[in-house]
Amino acid sequence: GFWHSPECEFVRLCIGRSQEAVEGSVRLAVLKGQVYVLGRESPRSLYNEELVSMNVQGDYEPADATGFININSLRLKEYHRLQSKVTVKQDE
């Protein structure tokens, strides 16, 4: 129902922009109404096993995630606090 709305146009533009640097290939298998990803590759892949594996990198401890979660929760809590103020004012 909102395909021709300004919000939908904005989202389509954002998606298009986010995909400008995407290149590569994906191998698929289609069988009985199902689609299976068999593999993917890209010369511009952001995946780096040395950075994401705790076994390989060694500089990351699982406890580090707690700090990341706490920092992100600060901004999210503040955002929701401000949103609730806006909602209350609109309801008055």
Backbone atoms as SQL, in Angstrom:
CREATE TABLE atoms (id INTEGER PRIMARY KEY, chain TEXT, resi INTEGER, resn TEXT, atom TEXT, x REAL, y REAL, z REAL);
INSERT INTO atoms VALUES
  (1, 'A', 1, 'GLY', 'N', 0.793, -1.182, 0.000),
  (2, 'A', 1, 'GLY', 'CA', 0.000, 0.000, 0.000),
  (3, 'A', 1, 'GLY', 'C', 0.855, 1.273, 0.000),
  (4, 'A', 2, 'PHE', 'N', 2.112, 1.182, 0.381),
  (5, 'A', 2, 'PHE', 'CA', 2.952, 2.384, 0.466),
  (6, 'A', 2, 'PHE', 'C', 4.049, 2.391, -0.592),
  (7, 'A', 3, 'TRP', 'N', 3.903, 1.597, -1.647),
  (8, 'A', 3, 'TRP', 'CA', 4.954, 1.491, -2.662),
  (9, 'A', 3, 'TRP', 'C', 5.310, 2.843, -3.266),
  (10, 'A', 4, 'HIS', 'N', 4.327, 3.713, -3.452),
  (11, 'A', 4, 'HIS', 'CA', 4.567, 5.010, -4.082),
  (12, 'A', 4, 'HIS', 'C', 4.703, 6.146, -3.064),
  (13, 'A', 5, 'SER', 'N', 4.936, 5.800, -1.813),
  (14, 'A', 5, 'SER', 'CA', 5.073, 6.821, -0.771),
  (15, 'A', 5, 'SER', 'C', 6.503, 7.365, -0.743),
  (16, 'A', 6, 'PRO', 'N', 6.692, 8.575, -0.184),
  (17, 'A', 6, 'PRO', 'CA', 8.050, 9.130, -0.050),
  (18, 'A', 6, 'PRO', 'C', 8.953, 8.239, 0.805),
  (19, 'A', 7, 'GLU', 'N', 8.377, 7.600, 1.829),
  (20, 'A', 7, 'GLU', 'CA', 9.184, 6.736, 2.697),
  (21, 'A', 7, 'GLU', 'C', 9.733, 5.546, 1.919),
  (22, 'A', 8, 'CYS', 'N', 8.892, 4.967, 1.071),
  (23, 'A', 8, 'CYS', 'CA', 9.333, 3.811, 0.289),
  (24, 'A', 8, 'CYS', 'C', 10.395, 4.230, -0.728),
  (25, 'A', 9, 'GLU', 'N', 10.217, 5.385, -1.322),
  (26, 'A', 9, 'GLU', 'CA', 11.219, 5.896, -2.260),
  (27, 'A', 9, 'GLU', 'C', 12.560, 6.083, -1.541),
  (28, 'A', 10, 'PHE', 'N', 12.511, 6.629, -0.329),
  (29, 'A', 10, 'PHE', 'CA', 13.722, 6.826, 0.469),
  (30, 'A', 10, 'PHE', 'C', 14.408, 5.488, 0.747),
  (31, 'A', 11, 'VAL', 'N', 13.631, 4.488, 1.147),
  (32, 'A', 11, 'VAL', 'CA', 14.200, 3.178, 1.449),
  (33, 'A', 11, 'VAL', 'C', 14.820, 2.558, 0.194),
  (34, 'A', 12, 'ARG', 'N', 14.134, 2.667, -0.942),
  (35, 'A', 12, 'ARG', 'CA', 14.689, 2.117, -2.185),
  (36, 'A', 12, 'ARG', 'C', 15.998, 2.806, -2.547),
  (37, 'A', 13, 'LEU', 'N', 16.072, 4.119, -2.377),
  (38, 'A', 13, 'LEU', 'CA', 17.314, 4.844, -2.659),
  (39, 'A', 13, 'LEU', 'C', 18.429, 4.410, -1.714),
  (40, 'A', 14, 'CYS', 'N', 18.104, 4.208, -0.441),
  (41, 'A', 14, 'CYS', 'CA', 19.106, 3.766, 0.535),
  (42, 'A', 14, 'CYS', 'C', 19.631, 2.378, 0.188),
  (43, 'A', 15, 'ILE', 'N', 18.734, 1.489, -0.181),
  (44, 'A', 15, 'ILE', 'CA', 19.158, 0.139, -0.554),
  (45, 'A', 15, 'ILE', 'C', 20.037, 0.195, -1.796),
  (46, 'A', 16, 'GLY', 'N', 19.610, 0.961, -2.789),
  (47, 'A', 16, 'GLY', 'CA', 20.414, 1.099, -3.999),
  (48, 'A', 16, 'GLY', 'C', 21.798, 1.628, -3.705),
  (49, 'A', 17, 'ARG', 'N', 21.876, 2.632, -2.867),
  (50, 'A', 17, 'ARG', 'CA', 23.177, 3.225, -2.512),
  (51, 'A', 17, 'ARG', 'C', 24.056, 2.227, -1.762),
  (52, 'A', 18, 'SER', 'N', 23.439, 1.451, -0.875),
  (53, 'A', 18, 'SER', 'CA', 24.212, 0.492, -0.085),
  (54, 'A', 18, 'SER', 'C', 24.772, -0.640, -0.940),
  (55, 'A', 19, 'GLN', 'N', 24.216, -0.843, -2.131),
  (56, 'A', 19, 'GLN', 'CA', 24.642, -1.950, -2.982),
  (57, 'A', 19, 'GLN', 'C', 25.596, -1.534, -4.100),
  (58, 'A', 20, 'GLU', 'N', 25.955, -0.247, -4.173),
  (59, 'A', 20, 'GLU', 'CA', 26.803, 0.236, -5.258),
  (60, 'A', 20, 'GLU', 'C', 28.151, -0.480, -5.339),
  (61, 'A', 21, 'ALA', 'N', 28.722, -0.829, -4.217),
  (62, 'A', 21, 'ALA', 'CA', 30.047, -1.455, -4.215),
  (63, 'A', 21, 'ALA', 'C', 29.976, -2.981, -4.196),
  (64, 'A', 22, 'VAL', 'N', 28.770, -3.545, -4.242),
  (65, 'A', 22, 'VAL', 'CA', 28.613, -4.988, -4.155),
  (66, 'A', 22, 'VAL', 'C', 28.914, -5.626, -5.512),
  (67, 'A', 23, 'GLU', 'N', 29.758, -6.628, -5.486),
  (68, 'A', 23, 'GLU', 'CA', 30.025, -7.402, -6.690),
  (69, 'A', 23, 'GLU', 'C', 30.441, -8.798, -6.277),
  (70, 'A', 24, 'GLY', 'N', 30.245, -9.726, -7.157),
  (71, 'A', 24, 'GLY', 'CA', 30.609, -11.100, -6.863),
  (72, 'A', 24, 'GLY', 'C', 29.597, -12.045, -7.463),
  (73, 'A', 25, 'SER', 'N', 29.649, -13.282, -7.001),
  (74, 'A', 25, 'SER', 'CA', 28.722, -14.274, -7.526),
  (75, 'A', 25, 'SER', 'C', 28.223, -15.167, -6.403),
  (76, 'A', 26, 'VAL', 'N', 27.028, -15.711, -6.623),
  (77, 'A', 26, 'VAL', 'CA', 26.409, -16.630, -5.676),
  (78, 'A', 26, 'VAL', 'C', 25.983, -17.853, -6.472),
  (79, 'A', 27, 'ARG', 'N', 26.313, -19.034, -5.982),
  (80, 'A', 27, 'ARG', 'CA', 25.872, -20.279, -6.611),
  (81, 'A', 27, 'ARG', 'C', 24.668, -20.805, -5.840),
  (82, 'A', 28, 'LEU', 'N', 23.595, -21.091, -6.573),
  (83, 'A', 28, 'LEU', 'CA', 22.346, -21.544, -5.973),
  (84, 'A', 28, 'LEU', 'C', 21.934, -22.885, -6.541),
  (85, 'A', 29, 'ALA', 'N', 21.152, -23.602, -5.763),
  (86, 'A', 29, 'ALA', 'CA', 20.473, -24.804, -6.242),
  (87, 'A', 29, 'ALA', 'C', 18.992, -24.610, -5.948),
  (88, 'A', 30, 'VAL', 'N', 18.175, -24.934, -6.925),
  (89, 'A', 30, 'VAL', 'CA', 16.730, -24.823, -6.762),
  (90, 'A', 30, 'VAL', 'C', 16.159, -26.229, -6.877),
  (91, 'A', 31, 'LEU', 'N', 15.417, -26.647, -5.842),
  (92, 'A', 31, 'LEU', 'CA', 14.878, -27.994, -5.823),
  (93, 'A', 31, 'LEU', 'C', 13.540, -28.003, -5.105),
  (94, 'A', 32, 'LYS', 'N', 12.503, -28.406, -5.787),
  (95, 'A', 32, 'LYS', 'CA', 11.163, -28.572, -5.207),
  (96, 'A', 32, 'LYS', 'C', 10.716, -27.340, -4.419),
  (97, 'A', 33, 'GLY', 'N', 10.828, -26.179, -5.014),
  (98, 'A', 33, 'GLY', 'CA', 10.355, -24.955, -4.364),
  (99, 'A', 33, 'GLY', 'C', 11.284, -24.381, -3.312),
  (100, 'A', 34, 'GLN', 'N', 12.439, -24.951, -3.154),
  (101, 'A', 34, 'GLN', 'CA', 13.419, -24.462, -2.173),
  (102, 'A', 34, 'GLN', 'C', 14.631, -23.903, -2.917),
  (103, 'A', 35, 'VAL', 'N', 15.280, -22.931, -2.315),
  (104, 'A', 35, 'VAL', 'CA', 16.515, -22.370, -2.869),
  (105, 'A', 35, 'VAL', 'C', 17.612, -22.561, -1.833),
  (106, 'A', 36, 'TYR', 'N', 18.714, -23.127, -2.279),
  (107, 'A', 36, 'TYR', 'CA', 19.843, -23.388, -1.390),
  (108, 'A', 36, 'TYR', 'C', 21.065, -22.623, -1.885),
  (109, 'A', 37, 'VAL', 'N', 21.734, -21.926, -0.982),
  (110, 'A', 37, 'VAL', 'CA', 22.974, -21.231, -1.326),
  (111, 'A', 37, 'VAL', 'C', 24.104, -22.250, -1.225),
  (112, 'A', 38, 'LEU', 'N', 24.769, -22.485, -2.341),
  (113, 'A', 38, 'LEU', 'CA', 25.872, -23.443, -2.380),
  (114, 'A', 38, 'LEU', 'C', 27.218, -22.777, -2.138),
  (115, 'A', 39, 'GLY', 'N', 27.302, -21.494, -2.446),
  (116, 'A', 39, 'GLY', 'CA', 28.555, -20.787, -2.226),
  (117, 'A', 39, 'GLY', 'C', 28.445, -19.358, -2.699),
  (118, 'A', 40, 'ARG', 'N', 29.362, -18.540, -2.229),
  (119, 'A', 40, 'ARG', 'CA', 29.412, -17.144, -2.643),
  (120, 'A', 40, 'ARG', 'C', 30.849, -16.680, -2.603),
  (121, 'A', 41, 'GLU', 'N', 31.157, -15.742, -3.494),
  (122, 'A', 41, 'GLU', 'CA', 32.505, -15.180, -3.504),
  (123, 'A', 41, 'GLU', 'C', 32.451, -13.758, -4.043),
  (124, 'A', 42, 'SER', 'N', 33.373, -12.947, -3.541),
  (125, 'A', 42, 'SER', 'CA', 33.431, -11.560, -3.967),
  (126, 'A', 42, 'SER', 'C', 34.844, -11.041, -3.778),
  (127, 'A', 43, 'PRO', 'N', 35.347, -10.304, -4.766),
  (128, 'A', 43, 'PRO', 'CA', 36.672, -9.706, -4.594),
  (129, 'A', 43, 'PRO', 'C', 36.663, -8.582, -3.556),
  (130, 'A', 44, 'ARG', 'N', 35.478, -8.103, -3.187),
  (131, 'A', 44, 'ARG', 'CA', 35.369, -7.015, -2.210),
  (132, 'A', 44, 'ARG', 'C', 34.720, -7.478, -0.911),
  (133, 'A', 45, 'SER', 'N', 34.816, -8.753, -0.621),
  (134, 'A', 45, 'SER', 'CA', 34.184, -9.299, 0.577),
  (135, 'A', 45, 'SER', 'C', 34.714, -8.614, 1.834),
  (136, 'A', 46, 'LEU', 'N', 33.822, -8.341, 2.769),
  (137, 'A', 46, 'LEU', 'CA', 34.222, -7.750, 4.048),
  (138, 'A', 46, 'LEU', 'C', 34.585, -8.816, 5.078),
  (139, 'A', 47, 'TYR', 'N', 34.282, -10.064, 4.765),
  (140, 'A', 47, 'TYR', 'CA', 34.570, -11.153, 5.699),
  (141, 'A', 47, 'TYR', 'C', 36.062, -11.426, 5.746),
  (142, 'A', 48, 'ASN', 'N', 36.595, -11.464, 6.935),
  (143, 'A', 48, 'ASN', 'CA', 38.012, -11.747, 7.145),
  (144, 'A', 48, 'ASN', 'C', 38.109, -12.689, 8.339),
  (145, 'A', 49, 'GLU', 'N', 38.415, -13.941, 8.072),
  (146, 'A', 49, 'GLU', 'CA', 38.446, -14.950, 9.137),
  (147, 'A', 49, 'GLU', 'C', 39.400, -14.567, 10.265),
  (148, 'A', 50, 'GLU', 'N', 40.479, -13.891, 9.942),
  (149, 'A', 50, 'GLU', 'CA', 41.443, -13.507, 10.975),
  (150, 'A', 50, 'GLU', 'C', 40.856, -12.492, 11.950),
  (151, 'A', 51, 'LEU', 'N', 39.868, -11.721, 11.501),
  (152, 'A', 51, 'LEU', 'CA', 39.259, -10.728, 12.387),
  (153, 'A', 51, 'LEU', 'C', 38.075, -11.277, 13.160),
  (154, 'A', 52, 'VAL', 'N', 37.364, -12.240, 12.614),
  (155, 'A', 52, 'VAL', 'CA', 36.125, -12.695, 13.252),
  (156, 'A', 52, 'VAL', 'C', 36.297, -13.926, 14.120),
  (157, 'A', 53, 'SER', 'N', 37.368, -14.642, 13.971),
  (158, 'A', 53, 'SER', 'CA', 37.557, -15.862, 14.734),
  (159, 'A', 53, 'SER', 'C', 38.344, -15.587, 16.008),
  (160, 'A', 54, 'MET', 'N', 37.765, -15.952, 17.147),
  (161, 'A', 54, 'MET', 'CA', 38.482, -15.771, 18.411),
  (162, 'A', 54, 'MET', 'C', 39.671, -16.710, 18.489),
  (163, 'A', 55, 'ASN', 'N', 39.605, -17.812, 17.769),
  (164, 'A', 55, 'ASN', 'CA', 40.714, -18.771, 17.784),
  (165, 'A', 55, 'ASN', 'C', 41.907, -18.255, 16.990),
  (166, 'A', 56, 'VAL', 'N', 41.668, -17.519, 15.924),
  (167, 'A', 56, 'VAL', 'CA', 42.743, -17.042, 15.058),
  (168, 'A', 56, 'VAL', 'C', 43.313, -15.726, 15.566),
  (169, 'A', 57, 'GLN', 'N', 42.460, -14.759, 15.860),
  (170, 'A', 57, 'GLN', 'CA', 42.904, -13.413, 16.216),
  (171, 'A', 57, 'GLN', 'C', 43.618, -13.383, 17.560),
  (172, 'A', 58, 'GLY', 'N', 42.950, -13.888, 18.604),
  (173, 'A', 58, 'GLY', 'CA', 43.566, -13.921, 19.917),
  (174, 'A', 58, 'GLY', 'C', 43.472, -12.635, 20.708),
  (175, 'A', 59, 'ASP', 'N', 43.132, -11.502, 20.080),
  (176, 'A', 59, 'ASP', 'CA', 43.062, -10.231, 20.801),
  (177, 'A', 59, 'ASP', 'C', 41.673, -9.928, 21.347),
  (178, 'A', 60, 'TYR', 'N', 40.737, -10.804, 21.114),
  (179, 'A', 60, 'TYR', 'CA', 39.350, -10.556, 21.518),
  (180, 'A', 60, 'TYR', 'C', 38.930, -11.596, 22.538),
  (181, 'A', 61, 'GLU', 'N', 38.366, -11.133, 23.615),
  (182, 'A', 61, 'GLU', 'CA', 37.842, -12.021, 24.648),
  (183, 'A', 61, 'GLU', 'C', 36.315, -11.920, 24.636),
  (184, 'A', 62, 'PRO', 'N', 35.609, -13.008, 24.873),
  (185, 'A', 62, 'PRO', 'CA', 34.148, -12.938, 24.907),
  (186, 'A', 62, 'PRO', 'C', 33.617, -11.865, 25.857),
  (187, 'A', 63, 'ALA', 'N', 34.327, -11.579, 26.923),
  (188, 'A', 63, 'ALA', 'CA', 33.887, -10.552, 27.879),
  (189, 'A', 63, 'ALA', 'C', 33.891, -9.160, 27.251),
  (190, 'A', 64, 'ASP', 'N', 34.656, -8.973, 26.154),
  (191, 'A', 64, 'ASP', 'CA', 34.682, -7.673, 25.477),
  (192, 'A', 64, 'ASP', 'C', 33.300, -7.296, 24.952),
  (193, 'A', 65, 'ALA', 'N', 32.497, -8.296, 24.661),
  (194, 'A', 65, 'ALA', 'CA', 31.153, -8.033, 24.144),
  (195, 'A', 65, 'ALA', 'C', 30.320, -7.261, 25.157),
  (196, 'A', 66, 'THR', 'N', 30.564, -7.466, 26.432),
  (197, 'A', 66, 'THR', 'CA', 29.813, -6.759, 27.473),
  (198, 'A', 66, 'THR', 'C', 29.992, -5.256, 27.336),
  (199, 'A', 67, 'GLY', 'N', 31.206, -4.802, 27.116),
  (200, 'A', 67, 'GLY', 'CA', 31.452, -3.372, 26.941),
  (201, 'A', 67, 'GLY', 'C', 30.754, -2.828, 25.706),
  (202, 'A', 68, 'PHE', 'N', 30.806, -3.567, 24.631),
  (203, 'A', 68, 'PHE', 'CA', 30.139, -3.157, 23.396),
  (204, 'A', 68, 'PHE', 'C', 28.638, -3.038, 23.617),
  (205, 'A', 69, 'ILE', 'N', 28.058, -4.020, 24.275),
  (206, 'A', 69, 'ILE', 'CA', 26.619, -4.002, 24.549),
  (207, 'A', 69, 'ILE', 'C', 26.264, -2.822, 25.453),
  (208, 'A', 70, 'ASN', 'N', 27.058, -2.568, 26.468),
  (209, 'A', 70, 'ASN', 'CA', 26.786, -1.455, 27.380),
  (210, 'A', 70, 'ASN', 'C', 26.848, -0.108, 26.668),
  (211, 'A', 71, 'ILE', 'N', 27.837, 0.080, 25.806),
  (212, 'A', 71, 'ILE', 'CA', 27.972, 1.341, 25.081),
  (213, 'A', 71, 'ILE', 'C', 26.788, 1.541, 24.139),
  (214, 'A', 72, 'ASN', 'N', 26.417, 0.509, 23.403),
  (215, 'A', 72, 'ASN', 'CA', 25.276, 0.628, 22.493),
  (216, 'A', 72, 'ASN', 'C', 23.971, 0.819, 23.251),
  (217, 'A', 73, 'SER', 'N', 23.848, 0.193, 24.398),
  (218, 'A', 73, 'SER', 'CA', 22.599, 0.331, 25.143),
  (219, 'A', 73, 'SER', 'C', 22.397, 1.759, 25.641),
  (220, 'A', 74, 'LEU', 'N', 23.484, 2.498, 25.881),
  (221, 'A', 74, 'LEU', 'CA', 23.348, 3.890, 26.321),
  (222, 'A', 74, 'LEU', 'C', 22.603, 4.720, 25.288),
  (223, 'A', 75, 'ARG', 'N', 23.005, 4.634, 24.041),
  (224, 'A', 75, 'ARG', 'CA', 22.343, 5.424, 23.014),
  (225, 'A', 75, 'ARG', 'C', 20.925, 4.939, 22.753),
  (226, 'A', 76, 'LEU', 'N', 20.711, 3.635, 22.833),
  (227, 'A', 76, 'LEU', 'CA', 19.368, 3.117, 22.608),
  (228, 'A', 76, 'LEU', 'C', 18.414, 3.505, 23.735),
  (229, 'A', 77, 'LYS', 'N', 18.906, 3.455, 24.956),
  (230, 'A', 77, 'LYS', 'CA', 18.075, 3.875, 26.099),
  (231, 'A', 77, 'LYS', 'C', 17.714, 5.351, 25.977),
  (232, 'A', 78, 'GLU', 'N', 18.674, 6.175, 25.609),
  (233, 'A', 78, 'GLU', 'CA', 18.413, 7.605, 25.454),
  (234, 'A', 78, 'GLU', 'C', 17.438, 7.860, 24.313),
  (235, 'A', 79, 'TYR', 'N', 17.608, 7.158, 23.218),
  (236, 'A', 79, 'TYR', 'CA', 16.688, 7.296, 22.082),
  (237, 'A', 79, 'TYR', 'C', 15.260, 6.963, 22.512),
  (238, 'A', 80, 'HIS', 'N', 15.084, 5.865, 23.199),
  (239, 'A', 80, 'HIS', 'CA', 13.740, 5.469, 23.619),
  (240, 'A', 80, 'HIS', 'C', 13.182, 6.405, 24.679),
  (241, 'A', 81, 'ARG', 'N', 14.047, 6.944, 25.535),
  (242, 'A', 81, 'ARG', 'CA', 13.574, 7.922, 26.522),
  (243, 'A', 81, 'ARG', 'C', 13.033, 9.158, 25.811),
  (244, 'A', 82, 'LEU', 'N', 13.776, 9.642, 24.821),
  (245, 'A', 82, 'LEU', 'CA', 13.332, 10.816, 24.073),
  (246, 'A', 82, 'LEU', 'C', 12.086, 10.510, 23.249),
  (247, 'A', 83, 'GLN', 'N', 12.002, 9.327, 22.677),
  (248, 'A', 83, 'GLN', 'CA', 10.815, 8.943, 21.905),
  (249, 'A', 83, 'GLN', 'C', 9.572, 8.912, 22.793),
  (250, 'A', 84, 'SER', 'N', 9.728, 8.437, 24.017),
  (251, 'A', 84, 'SER', 'CA', 8.563, 8.371, 24.903),
  (252, 'A', 84, 'SER', 'C', 8.105, 9.776, 25.285),
  (253, 'A', 85, 'LYS', 'N', 9.037, 10.729, 25.407),
  (254, 'A', 85, 'LYS', 'CA', 8.658, 12.120, 25.678),
  (255, 'A', 85, 'LYS', 'C', 7.872, 12.705, 24.505),
  (256, 'A', 86, 'VAL', 'N', 8.308, 12.416, 23.289),
  (257, 'A', 86, 'VAL', 'CA', 7.635, 12.914, 22.100),
  (258, 'A', 86, 'VAL', 'C', 6.252, 12.321, 22.007),
  (259, 'A', 87, 'THR', 'N', 6.113, 11.041, 22.297),
  (260, 'A', 87, 'THR', 'CA', 4.821, 10.363, 22.231),
  (261, 'A', 87, 'THR', 'C', 3.865, 10.938, 23.260),
  (262, 'A', 88, 'VAL', 'N', 4.339, 11.196, 24.471),
  (263, 'A', 88, 'VAL', 'CA', 3.487, 11.758, 25.520),
  (264, 'A', 88, 'VAL', 'C', 3.002, 13.138, 25.113),
  (265, 'A', 89, 'LYS', 'N', 3.885, 13.994, 24.557),
  (266, 'A', 89, 'LYS', 'CA', 3.502, 15.340, 24.143),
  (267, 'A', 89, 'LYS', 'C', 2.479, 15.288, 23.018),
  (268, 'A', 90, 'GLN', 'N', 2.614, 14.340, 22.106),
  (269, 'A', 90, 'GLN', 'CA', 1.666, 14.233, 20.997),
  (270, 'A', 90, 'GLN', 'C', 0.297, 13.776, 21.485),
  (271, 'A', 91, 'ASP', 'N', 0.277, 12.959, 22.522),
  (272, 'A', 91, 'ASP', 'CA', -0.990, 12.451, 23.066),
  (273, 'A', 91, 'ASP', 'C', -1.740, 13.510, 23.863),
  (274, 'A', 92, 'GLU', 'N', -1.026, 14.527, 24.375),
  (275, 'A', 92, 'GLU', 'CA', -1.679, 15.536, 25.218),
  (276, 'A', 92, 'GLU', 'C', -2.569, 16.455, 24.434);
